[in-house]
Coordinates of C-alpha atoms in Angstrom, one line a residue:
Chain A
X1 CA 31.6 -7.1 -44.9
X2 CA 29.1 -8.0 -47.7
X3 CA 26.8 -9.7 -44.8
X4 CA 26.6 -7.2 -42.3
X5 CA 24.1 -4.8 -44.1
X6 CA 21.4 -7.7 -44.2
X7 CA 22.2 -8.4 -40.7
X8 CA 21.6 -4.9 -39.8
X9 CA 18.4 -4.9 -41.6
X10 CA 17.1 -7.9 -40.1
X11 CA 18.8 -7.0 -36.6
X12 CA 16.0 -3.3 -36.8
X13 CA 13.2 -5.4 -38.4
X14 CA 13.3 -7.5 -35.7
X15 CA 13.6 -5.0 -32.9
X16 CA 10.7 -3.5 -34.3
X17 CA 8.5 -6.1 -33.7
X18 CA 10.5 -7.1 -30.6
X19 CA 9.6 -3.8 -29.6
X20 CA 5.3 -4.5 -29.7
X21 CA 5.6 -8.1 -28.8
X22 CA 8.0 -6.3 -25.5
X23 CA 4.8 -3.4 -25.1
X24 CA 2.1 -6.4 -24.7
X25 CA 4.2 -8.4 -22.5
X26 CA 5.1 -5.8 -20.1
X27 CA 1.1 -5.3 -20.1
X28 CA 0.4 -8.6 -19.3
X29 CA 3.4 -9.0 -16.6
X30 CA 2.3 -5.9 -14.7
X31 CA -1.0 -7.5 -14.6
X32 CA -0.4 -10.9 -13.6
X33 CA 2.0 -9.1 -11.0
X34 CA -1.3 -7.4 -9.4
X35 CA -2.9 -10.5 -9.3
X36 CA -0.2 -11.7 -7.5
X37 CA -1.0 -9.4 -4.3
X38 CA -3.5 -12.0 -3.3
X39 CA -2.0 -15.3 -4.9
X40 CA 1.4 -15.2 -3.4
X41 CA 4.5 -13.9 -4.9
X42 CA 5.4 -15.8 -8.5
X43 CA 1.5 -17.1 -8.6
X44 CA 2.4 -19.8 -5.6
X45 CA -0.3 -18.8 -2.4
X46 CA 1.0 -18.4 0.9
X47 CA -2.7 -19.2 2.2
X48 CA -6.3 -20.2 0.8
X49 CA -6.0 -18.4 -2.4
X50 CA -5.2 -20.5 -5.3
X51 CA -2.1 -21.1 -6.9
X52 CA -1.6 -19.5 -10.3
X53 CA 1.9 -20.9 -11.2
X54 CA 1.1 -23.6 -13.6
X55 CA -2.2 -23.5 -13.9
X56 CA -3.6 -25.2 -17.2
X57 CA -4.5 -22.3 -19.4
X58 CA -7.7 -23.5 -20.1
X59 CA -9.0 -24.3 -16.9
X60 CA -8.2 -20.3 -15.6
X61 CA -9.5 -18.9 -18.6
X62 CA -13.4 -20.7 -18.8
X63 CA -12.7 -20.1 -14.6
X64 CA -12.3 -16.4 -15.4
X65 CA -15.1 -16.2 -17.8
X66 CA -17.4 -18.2 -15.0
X67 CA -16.7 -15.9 -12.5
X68 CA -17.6 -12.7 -15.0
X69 CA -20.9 -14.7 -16.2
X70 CA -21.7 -15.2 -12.1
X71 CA -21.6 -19.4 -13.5
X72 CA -18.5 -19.4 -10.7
X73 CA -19.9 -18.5 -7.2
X74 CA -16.7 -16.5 -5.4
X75 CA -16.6 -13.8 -3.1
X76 CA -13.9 -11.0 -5.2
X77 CA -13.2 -13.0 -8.0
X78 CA -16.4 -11.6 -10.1
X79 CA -15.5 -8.0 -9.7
X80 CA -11.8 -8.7 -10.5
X81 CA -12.9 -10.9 -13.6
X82 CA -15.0 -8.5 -15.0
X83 CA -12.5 -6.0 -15.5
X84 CA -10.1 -7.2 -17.7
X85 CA -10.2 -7.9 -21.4
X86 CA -11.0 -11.5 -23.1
X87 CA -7.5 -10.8 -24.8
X88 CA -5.8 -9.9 -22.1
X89 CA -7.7 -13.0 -19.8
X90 CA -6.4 -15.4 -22.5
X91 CA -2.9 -13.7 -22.5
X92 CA -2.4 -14.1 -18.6
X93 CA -3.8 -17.9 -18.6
X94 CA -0.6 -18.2 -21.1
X95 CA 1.8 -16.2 -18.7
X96 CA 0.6 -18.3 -15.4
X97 CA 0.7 -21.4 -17.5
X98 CA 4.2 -20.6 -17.9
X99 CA 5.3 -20.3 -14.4
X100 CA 7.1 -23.1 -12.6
Chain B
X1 CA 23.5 6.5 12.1
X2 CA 27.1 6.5 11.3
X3 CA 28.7 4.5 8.2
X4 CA 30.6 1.1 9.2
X5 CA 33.6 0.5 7.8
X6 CA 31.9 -2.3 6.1
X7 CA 29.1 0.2 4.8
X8 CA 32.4 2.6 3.9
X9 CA 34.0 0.0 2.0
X10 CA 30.5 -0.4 0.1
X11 CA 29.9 2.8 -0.6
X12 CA 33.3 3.8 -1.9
X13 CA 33.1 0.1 -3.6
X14 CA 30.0 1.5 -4.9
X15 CA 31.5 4.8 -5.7
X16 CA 34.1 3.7 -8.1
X17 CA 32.6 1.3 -10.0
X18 CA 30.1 4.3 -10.4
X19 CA 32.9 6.6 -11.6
X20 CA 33.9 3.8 -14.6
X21 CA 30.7 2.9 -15.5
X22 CA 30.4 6.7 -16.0
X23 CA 33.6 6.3 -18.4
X24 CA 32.1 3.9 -20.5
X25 CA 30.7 4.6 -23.9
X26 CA 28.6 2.0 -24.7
X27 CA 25.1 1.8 -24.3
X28 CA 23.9 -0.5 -21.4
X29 CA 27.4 -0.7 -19.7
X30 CA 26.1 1.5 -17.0
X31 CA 24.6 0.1 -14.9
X32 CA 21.0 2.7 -14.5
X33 CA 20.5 3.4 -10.8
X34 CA 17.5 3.2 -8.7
X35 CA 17.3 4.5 -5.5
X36 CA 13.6 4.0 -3.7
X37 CA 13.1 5.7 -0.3
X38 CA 10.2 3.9 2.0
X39 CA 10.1 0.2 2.8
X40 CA 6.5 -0.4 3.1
X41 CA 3.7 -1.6 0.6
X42 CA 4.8 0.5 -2.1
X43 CA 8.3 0.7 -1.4
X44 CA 9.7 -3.1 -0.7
X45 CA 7.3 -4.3 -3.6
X46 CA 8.9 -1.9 -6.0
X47 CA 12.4 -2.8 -5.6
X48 CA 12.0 -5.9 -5.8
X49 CA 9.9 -5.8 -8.8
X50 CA 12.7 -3.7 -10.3
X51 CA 15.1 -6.5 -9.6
X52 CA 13.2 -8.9 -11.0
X53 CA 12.3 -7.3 -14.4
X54 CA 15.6 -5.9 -14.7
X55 CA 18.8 -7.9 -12.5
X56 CA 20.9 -5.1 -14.2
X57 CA 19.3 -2.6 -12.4
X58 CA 21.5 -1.0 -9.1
X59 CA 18.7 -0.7 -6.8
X60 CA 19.0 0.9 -3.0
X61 CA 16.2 0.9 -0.8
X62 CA 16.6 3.4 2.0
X63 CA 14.5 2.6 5.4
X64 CA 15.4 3.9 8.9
X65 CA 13.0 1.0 10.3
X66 CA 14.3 -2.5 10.9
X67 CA 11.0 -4.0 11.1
X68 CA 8.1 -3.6 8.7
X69 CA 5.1 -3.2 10.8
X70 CA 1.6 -3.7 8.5
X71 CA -0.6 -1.0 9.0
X72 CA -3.4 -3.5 7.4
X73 CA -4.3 -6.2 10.2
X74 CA -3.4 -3.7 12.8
X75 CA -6.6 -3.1 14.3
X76 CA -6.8 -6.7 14.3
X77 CA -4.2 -6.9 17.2
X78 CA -6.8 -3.6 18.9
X79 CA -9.0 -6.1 18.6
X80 CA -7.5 -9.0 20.2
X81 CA -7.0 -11.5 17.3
X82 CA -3.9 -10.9 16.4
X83 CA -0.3 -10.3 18.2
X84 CA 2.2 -7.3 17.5
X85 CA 4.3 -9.9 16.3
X86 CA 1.6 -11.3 14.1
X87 CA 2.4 -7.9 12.2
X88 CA 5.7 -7.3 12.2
X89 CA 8.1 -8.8 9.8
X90 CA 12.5 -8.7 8.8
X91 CA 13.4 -7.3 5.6
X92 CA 16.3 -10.3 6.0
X93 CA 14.7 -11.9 2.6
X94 CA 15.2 -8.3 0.4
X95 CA 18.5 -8.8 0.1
X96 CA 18.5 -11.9 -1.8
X97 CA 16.5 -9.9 -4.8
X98 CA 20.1 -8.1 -5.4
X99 CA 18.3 -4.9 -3.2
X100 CA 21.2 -2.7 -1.6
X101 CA 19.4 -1.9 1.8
X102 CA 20.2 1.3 3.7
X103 CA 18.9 1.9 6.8
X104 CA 19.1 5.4 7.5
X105 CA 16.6 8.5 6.9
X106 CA 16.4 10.8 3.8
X107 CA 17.5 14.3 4.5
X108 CA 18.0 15.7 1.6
X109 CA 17.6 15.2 -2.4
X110 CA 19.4 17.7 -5.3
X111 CA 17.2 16.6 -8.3
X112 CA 19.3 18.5 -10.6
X113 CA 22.3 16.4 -9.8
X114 CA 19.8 13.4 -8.8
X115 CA 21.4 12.9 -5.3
X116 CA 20.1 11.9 -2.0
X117 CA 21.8 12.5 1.1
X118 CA 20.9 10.4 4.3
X119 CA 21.0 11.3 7.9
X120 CA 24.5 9.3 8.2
X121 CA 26.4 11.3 5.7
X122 CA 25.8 9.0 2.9
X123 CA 25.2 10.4 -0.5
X124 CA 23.5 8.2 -3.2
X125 CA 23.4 9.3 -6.8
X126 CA 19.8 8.3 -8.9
X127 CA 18.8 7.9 -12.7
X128 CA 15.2 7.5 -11.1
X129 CA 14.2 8.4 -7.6
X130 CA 11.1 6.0 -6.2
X131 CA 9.7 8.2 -3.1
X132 CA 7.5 5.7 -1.0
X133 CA 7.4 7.2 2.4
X134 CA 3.5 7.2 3.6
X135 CA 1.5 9.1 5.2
X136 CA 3.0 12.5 7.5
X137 CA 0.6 13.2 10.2
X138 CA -0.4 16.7 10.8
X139 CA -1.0 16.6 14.7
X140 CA -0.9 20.8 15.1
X141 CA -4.0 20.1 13.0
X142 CA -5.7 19.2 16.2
X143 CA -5.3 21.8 19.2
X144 CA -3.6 20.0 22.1
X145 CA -2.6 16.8 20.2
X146 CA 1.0 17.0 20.9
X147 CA 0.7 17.4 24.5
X148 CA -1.5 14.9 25.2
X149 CA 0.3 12.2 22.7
X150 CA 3.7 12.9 24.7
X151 CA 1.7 12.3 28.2
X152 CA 0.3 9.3 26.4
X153 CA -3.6 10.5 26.8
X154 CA -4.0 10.2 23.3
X155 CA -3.0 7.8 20.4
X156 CA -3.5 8.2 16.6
X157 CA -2.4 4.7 16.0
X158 CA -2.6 5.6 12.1
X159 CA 0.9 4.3 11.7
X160 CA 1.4 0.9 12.7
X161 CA 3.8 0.5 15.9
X162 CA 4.2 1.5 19.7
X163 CA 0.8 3.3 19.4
X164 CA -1.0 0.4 17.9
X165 CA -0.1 -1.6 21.0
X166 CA -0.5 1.3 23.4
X167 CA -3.7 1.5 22.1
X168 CA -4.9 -2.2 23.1
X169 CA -3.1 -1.9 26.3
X170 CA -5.3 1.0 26.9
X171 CA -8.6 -0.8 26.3
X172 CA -7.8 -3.8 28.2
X173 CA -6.6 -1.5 31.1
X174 CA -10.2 0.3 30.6
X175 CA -12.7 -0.6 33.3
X176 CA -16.4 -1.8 32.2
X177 CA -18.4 0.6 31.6
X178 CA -15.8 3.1 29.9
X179 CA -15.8 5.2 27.0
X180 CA -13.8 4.7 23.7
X181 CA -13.7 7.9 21.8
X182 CA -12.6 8.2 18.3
X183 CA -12.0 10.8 15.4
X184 CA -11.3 10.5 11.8
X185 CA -10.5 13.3 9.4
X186 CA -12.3 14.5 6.3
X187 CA -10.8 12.6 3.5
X188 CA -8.6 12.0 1.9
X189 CA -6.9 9.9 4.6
X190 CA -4.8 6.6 4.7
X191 CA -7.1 3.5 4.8
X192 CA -11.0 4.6 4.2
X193 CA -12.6 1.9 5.8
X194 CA -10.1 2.0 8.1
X195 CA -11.5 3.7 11.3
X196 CA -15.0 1.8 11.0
X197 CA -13.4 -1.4 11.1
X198 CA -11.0 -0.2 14.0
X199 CA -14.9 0.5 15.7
X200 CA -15.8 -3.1 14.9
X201 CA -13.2 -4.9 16.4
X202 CA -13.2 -2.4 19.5
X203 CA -16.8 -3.5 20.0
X204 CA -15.5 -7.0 19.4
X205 CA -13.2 -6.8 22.2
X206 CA -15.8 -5.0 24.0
X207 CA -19.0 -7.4 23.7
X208 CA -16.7 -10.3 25.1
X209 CA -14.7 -8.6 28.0
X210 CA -16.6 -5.0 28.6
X211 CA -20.1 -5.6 28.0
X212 CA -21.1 -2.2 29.9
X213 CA -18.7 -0.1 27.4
X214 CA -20.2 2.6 25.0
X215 CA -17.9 3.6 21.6
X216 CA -18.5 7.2 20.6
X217 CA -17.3 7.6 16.6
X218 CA -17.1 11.1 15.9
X219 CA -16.0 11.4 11.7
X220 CA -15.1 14.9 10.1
X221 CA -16.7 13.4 6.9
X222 CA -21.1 13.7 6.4
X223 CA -21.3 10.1 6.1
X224 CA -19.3 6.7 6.2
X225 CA -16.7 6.6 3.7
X226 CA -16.1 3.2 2.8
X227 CA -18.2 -0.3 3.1
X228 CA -21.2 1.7 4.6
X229 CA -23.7 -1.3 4.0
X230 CA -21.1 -4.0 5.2
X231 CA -20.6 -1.6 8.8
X232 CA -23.8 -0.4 9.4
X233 CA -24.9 -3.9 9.3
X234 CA -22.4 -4.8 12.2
X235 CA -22.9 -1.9 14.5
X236 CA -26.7 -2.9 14.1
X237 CA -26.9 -6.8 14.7
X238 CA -23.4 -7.4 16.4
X239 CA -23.3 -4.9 18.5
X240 CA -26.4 -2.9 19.1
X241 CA -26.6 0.1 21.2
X242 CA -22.9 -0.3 21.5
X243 CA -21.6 2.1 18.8
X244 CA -23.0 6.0 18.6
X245 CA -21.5 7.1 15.3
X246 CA -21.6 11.1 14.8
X247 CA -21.1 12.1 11.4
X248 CA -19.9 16.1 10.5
X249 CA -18.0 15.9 13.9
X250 CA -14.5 17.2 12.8
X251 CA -12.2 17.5 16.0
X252 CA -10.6 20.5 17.1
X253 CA -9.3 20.1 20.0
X254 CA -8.2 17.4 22.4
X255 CA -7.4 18.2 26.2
X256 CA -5.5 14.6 27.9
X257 CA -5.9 15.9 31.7
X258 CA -9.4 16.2 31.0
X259 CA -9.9 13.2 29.1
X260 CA -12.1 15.5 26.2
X261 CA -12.2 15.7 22.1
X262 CA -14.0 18.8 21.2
X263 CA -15.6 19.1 18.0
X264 CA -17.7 22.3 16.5
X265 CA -20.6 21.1 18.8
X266 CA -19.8 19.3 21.7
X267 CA -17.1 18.0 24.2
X268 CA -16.9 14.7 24.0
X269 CA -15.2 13.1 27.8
X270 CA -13.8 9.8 27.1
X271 CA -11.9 6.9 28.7
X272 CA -9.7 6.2 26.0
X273 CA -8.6 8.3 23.1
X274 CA -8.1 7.9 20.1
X275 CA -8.1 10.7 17.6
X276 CA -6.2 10.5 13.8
X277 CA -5.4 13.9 12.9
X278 CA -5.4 14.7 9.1
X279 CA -2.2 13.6 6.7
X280 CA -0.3 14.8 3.9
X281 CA 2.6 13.5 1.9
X282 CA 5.7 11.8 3.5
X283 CA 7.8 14.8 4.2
X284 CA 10.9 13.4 1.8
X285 CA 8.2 13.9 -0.7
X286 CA 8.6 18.1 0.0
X287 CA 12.2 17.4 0.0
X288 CA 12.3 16.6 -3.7
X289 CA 9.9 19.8 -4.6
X290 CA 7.3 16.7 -5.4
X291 CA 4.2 17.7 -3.0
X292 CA 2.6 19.5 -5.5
X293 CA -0.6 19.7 -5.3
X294 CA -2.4 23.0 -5.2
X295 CA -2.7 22.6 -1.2
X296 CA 0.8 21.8 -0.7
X297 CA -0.3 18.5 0.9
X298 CA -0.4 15.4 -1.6
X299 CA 1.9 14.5 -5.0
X300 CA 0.4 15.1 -8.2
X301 CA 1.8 12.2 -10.9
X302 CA 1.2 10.9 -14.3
X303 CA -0.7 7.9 -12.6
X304 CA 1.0 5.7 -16.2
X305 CA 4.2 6.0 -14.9
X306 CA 3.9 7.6 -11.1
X307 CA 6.2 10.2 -12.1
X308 CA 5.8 13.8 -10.7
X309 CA 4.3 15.9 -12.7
X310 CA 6.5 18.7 -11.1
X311 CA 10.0 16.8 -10.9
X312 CA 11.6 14.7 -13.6
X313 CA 13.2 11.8 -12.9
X314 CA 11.4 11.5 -9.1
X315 CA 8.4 8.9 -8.9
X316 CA 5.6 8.8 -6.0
X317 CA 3.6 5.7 -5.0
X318 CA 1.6 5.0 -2.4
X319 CA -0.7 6.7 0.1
X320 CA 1.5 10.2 -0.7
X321 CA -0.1 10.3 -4.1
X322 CA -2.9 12.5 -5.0
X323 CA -5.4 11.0 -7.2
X324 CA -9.0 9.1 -7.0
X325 CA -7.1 6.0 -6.0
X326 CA -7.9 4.9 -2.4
X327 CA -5.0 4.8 -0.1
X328 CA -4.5 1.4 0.8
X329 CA -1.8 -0.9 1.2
X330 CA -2.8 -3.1 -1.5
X331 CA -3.1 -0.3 -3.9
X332 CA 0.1 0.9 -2.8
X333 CA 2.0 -2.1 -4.1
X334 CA -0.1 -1.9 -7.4
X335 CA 1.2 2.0 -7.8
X336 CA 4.8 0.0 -7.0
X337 CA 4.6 -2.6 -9.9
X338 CA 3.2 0.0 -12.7
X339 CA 6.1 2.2 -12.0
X340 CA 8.4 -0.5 -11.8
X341 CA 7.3 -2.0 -14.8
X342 CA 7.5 2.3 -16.5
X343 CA 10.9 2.6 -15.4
X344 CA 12.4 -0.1 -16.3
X345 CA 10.9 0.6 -19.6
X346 CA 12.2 4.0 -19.7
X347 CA 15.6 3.1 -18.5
X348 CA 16.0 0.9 -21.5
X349 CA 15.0 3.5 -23.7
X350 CA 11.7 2.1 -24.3
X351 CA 8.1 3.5 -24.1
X352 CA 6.2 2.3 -20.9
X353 CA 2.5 0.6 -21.2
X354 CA 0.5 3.7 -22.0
X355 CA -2.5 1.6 -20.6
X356 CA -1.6 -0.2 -17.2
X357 CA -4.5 -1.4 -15.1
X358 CA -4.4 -1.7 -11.7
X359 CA -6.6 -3.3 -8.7
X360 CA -7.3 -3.1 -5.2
X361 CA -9.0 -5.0 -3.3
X362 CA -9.1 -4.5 1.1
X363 CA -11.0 -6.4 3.6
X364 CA -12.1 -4.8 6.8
X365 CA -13.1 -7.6 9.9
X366 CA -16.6 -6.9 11.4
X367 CA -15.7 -9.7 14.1
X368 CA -13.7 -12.3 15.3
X369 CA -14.4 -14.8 12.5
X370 CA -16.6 -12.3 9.9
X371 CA -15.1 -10.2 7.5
X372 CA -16.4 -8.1 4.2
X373 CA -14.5 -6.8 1.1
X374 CA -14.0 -3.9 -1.6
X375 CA -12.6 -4.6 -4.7
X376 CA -12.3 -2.9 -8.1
X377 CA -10.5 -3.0 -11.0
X378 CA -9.4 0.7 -12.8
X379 CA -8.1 0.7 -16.0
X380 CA -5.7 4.0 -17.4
X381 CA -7.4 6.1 -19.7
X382 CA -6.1 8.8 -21.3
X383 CA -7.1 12.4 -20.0
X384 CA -9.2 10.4 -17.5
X385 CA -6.5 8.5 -15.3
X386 CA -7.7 5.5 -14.2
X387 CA -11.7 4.6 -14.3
X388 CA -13.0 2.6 -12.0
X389 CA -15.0 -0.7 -13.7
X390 CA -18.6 -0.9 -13.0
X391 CA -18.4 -4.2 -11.5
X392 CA -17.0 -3.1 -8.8
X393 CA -18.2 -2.8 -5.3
X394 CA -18.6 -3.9 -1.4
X395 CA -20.2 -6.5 0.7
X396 CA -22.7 -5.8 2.4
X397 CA -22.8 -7.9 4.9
X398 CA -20.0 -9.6 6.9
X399 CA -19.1 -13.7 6.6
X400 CA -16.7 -15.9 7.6
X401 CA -15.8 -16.7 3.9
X402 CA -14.8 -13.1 3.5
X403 CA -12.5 -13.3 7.1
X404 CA -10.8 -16.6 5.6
X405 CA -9.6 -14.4 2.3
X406 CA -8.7 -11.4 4.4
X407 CA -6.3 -13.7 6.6
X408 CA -4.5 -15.2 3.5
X409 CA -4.6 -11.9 1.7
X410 CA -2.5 -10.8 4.5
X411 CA -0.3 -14.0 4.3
X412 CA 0.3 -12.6 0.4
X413 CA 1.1 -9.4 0.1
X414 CA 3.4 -9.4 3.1
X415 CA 5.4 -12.7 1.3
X416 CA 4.7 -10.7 -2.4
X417 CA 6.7 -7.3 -1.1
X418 CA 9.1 -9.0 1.7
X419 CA 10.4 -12.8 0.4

């Protein structure tokens, strides 16, 4: 009995921060999730769009920040780039990273 | 449509485990139900998105269509570069996401007791109500419309389907020399850029097969809506003298034995018509008390979580919402994952992303192997909705680059929603 109050403690202390660490991922996955409109369901293209399942974080994120800077010729990809956060750009190069 | 008795055992299947869960008293042994009515771009995205953020979710998609026919690409097939079948796609992979599919129509929804009744008798209870249904088109909104359409003298072809190939049968059947007439409707329509590109790949067609052929655009709306730069362009070096566009030329009235749109100025005799009469909100969408807005015609939501500002409980998405969103298919299924992503949140007790951004991006073909693009990225601001980021925009001029992306765009979002 003695060890349930701690556990209780711990068990809120850690849904609170469960809780902002849950806000910023669902951000980021509903993001990534409109990317995937045009880079195939799960990040894997169905057609000339690139893959974004398993891309090397770095690589998407100094692509991203090429695109924005114009450094990247594309068609879209500038206008898309330019509209998201350098937080959120690095945040999504870890999700699609993730993806097998 | 009538139950089965496999569809009976389901829903009474359904029904009692519905009843214990009901029984239960601890939190998250019910299992929350979804029930999302339209299986297009908003619809078949969001259930599945649903599924895969939350597998304890009981999600039913109701769709009285076996076949998802995309709107998008559609005047491709006018055109002659793609098929029907090019289009059209199964819903056979849905099911595999743990989706309950229904195919019947929505007749109607008691959102006190959160229940949907279909057409075949079935009623469906709902702890959050996904209404998805498109575009109603208002054809008393032009004189003679429904006469004509049932002699087939006239086509909207604003839904994709029988119409859209009606439509190209019409043209190829058209001799040299002939006339395509077409209308579009003040905004806010489905698809901006939509009737300008459906111009483009008639004057395709027309350029290789009926050189002689005039195309007369007459648009309720002062000026070109959407990718002015990009169609001006074509009209101008593709197909010069081809295309006489007539802006401020609302129709009225359309007469099929005489072959003749009349607009506030003129009567316009053609060979082949084509005239989109203005839209509203899916009817289900009146159903559920959810066409709100002060016109009666589109569905006012908080655009964070596409929930109707009227009705709790009952989300819009797609081209039924009112807002400064363009109606597109693209942006339908971006609508589709913000309010998945909300209500799965707020089944779980949660508080949804107070800041979701969303994108859309839509290519419209200029010619058989050219295409242009609009894109832009709007981020959710409170008190503001969603604001547009300044670096978006259009082409303004129509390449082969732009056609490859469009093609696999189309390859993506119909796998992304339907596999």
């Amino acid at each position: 009995m003695n060890k349930r109050v701690p556990l209780i403690g711990a068990a809120l202390a850690g849904l609170a921060l469960s809780g902002l660490a849950a806000a910023a991922d669902v951000h980021i996955r509903t993001i990534a999730a409109t990317c995937m409109t045009c880079h195939g369901p799960g990040g894997k293209s169905q057609g000339r769009n690139p893959n974004l399942a398993g891309q090397n974080k770095d690589f998407f994120v100094q692509a991203m920040k090429d695109f924005r800077s114009g450094e990247k010729p594309g068609t879209i990809m500038k206008r898309h780039a330019s509209g998201y956060t350098d937080a959120e750009i690095e945040a999504l190069g870890e999700y699609f990273a993730s993806l097998k | 449509m009538t139950l089965n008795r496999r569809d009976f055992l389901k829903w009474t299947g359904a029904g009692v485990a519905a009843a214990f869960a009901g029984c239960a008293t601890l939190p998250g042994a019910t299992r929350a139900r979804v029930v999302v009515v339209g299986a297009g771009f908003g619809g078949a995205t969001c259930a599945k998105y649903l599924r895969q953020w939350d597998p304890g979710l009981d999600v039913t998609l109701i769709e009285p269509n076996d076949k998802f026919v995309s709107c998008p690409i559609s005047n491709w097939v006018i055109g002659g570069l793609r098929s029907m079948d090019d289009i059209t796609h199964g819903y056979d992979k849905l099911p595999r996401h743990g989706i309950r599919m229904v195919r019947d129509t929505v007749v109607a929804i008691d959102t006190d007791k959160r229940v949907v009744t279909t057409r075949g008798g079935a009623n469906i209870g709902y702890d959050r109500l996904v209404l998805a249904p498109g575009i109603e088109i208002l054809t008393d909104s032009v004189r003679g419309f429904t006469e004509a359409e049932a002699a087939g003298k006239v086509v909207h072809a604003w839904k994709a389907g029988a119409q859209t190939a009606s439509l190209r049968r019409q043209l190829e059947a058209m001799p040299d020399g002939g006339t395509f007439v077409m209308s579009v409707p003040a905004a806010p329509y489905r698809c901006p850029p939509g009737p300008y590109e459906r111009v483009c790949m008639v004057a395709h067609y027309f350029k290789q097969a009926k050189p002689r052929s005039k195309i007369i655009l007459l648009d309720g709306n002062p000026d070109i809506v959407s990718k002015k730069g990009l169609f001006t362009d074509a009209w101008n070096t593709l197909y010069p003298g081809m295309v006489d566009y007539r802006p401020n030329n609302a129709p009225i009235a359309v007469d099929g034995g005489r072959m003749v749109v009349t607009t506030e100025f003129d009567d316009v005799k053609g060979d082949v018509l084509n005239v989109v009469p203005r839209q509203r909100a899916g009817e289900v969408c009146a159903l559920a008390g959810a066409r709100n807005d002060s016109a009666g015609n589109w569905c006012t939501v908080d655009l964070a979580t596409f929930e109707s500002t009227s009705v709790p409980n009952v989300h819009v998405i797609g081209d039924s919402v009112g807002s400064s969103l363009p109606k597109s298919g693209h942006m339908a299924t971006n609508h589709a994952k913000v309010c998945a992503a909300a209500i799965v949140e707020l089944l779980a007790g949660r508080a949804p992303d107070p800041v979701p951004v969303v994108a859309n991006t839509c290519y419209s073909a200029t010619s058989g192997d050219t295409a242009g693009h609009v894109a832009h990225v709007y981020r959710f601001e409170a008190g503001k909705g969603y604001v547009a980021q300044p670096e978006g925009g259009a082409t303004a001029k129509g390449d082969a680059k732009n056609f490859g992306f469009a093609d696999s765009w189309s390859k993506n979002i119909w796998a992304d929603m339907l596999s």
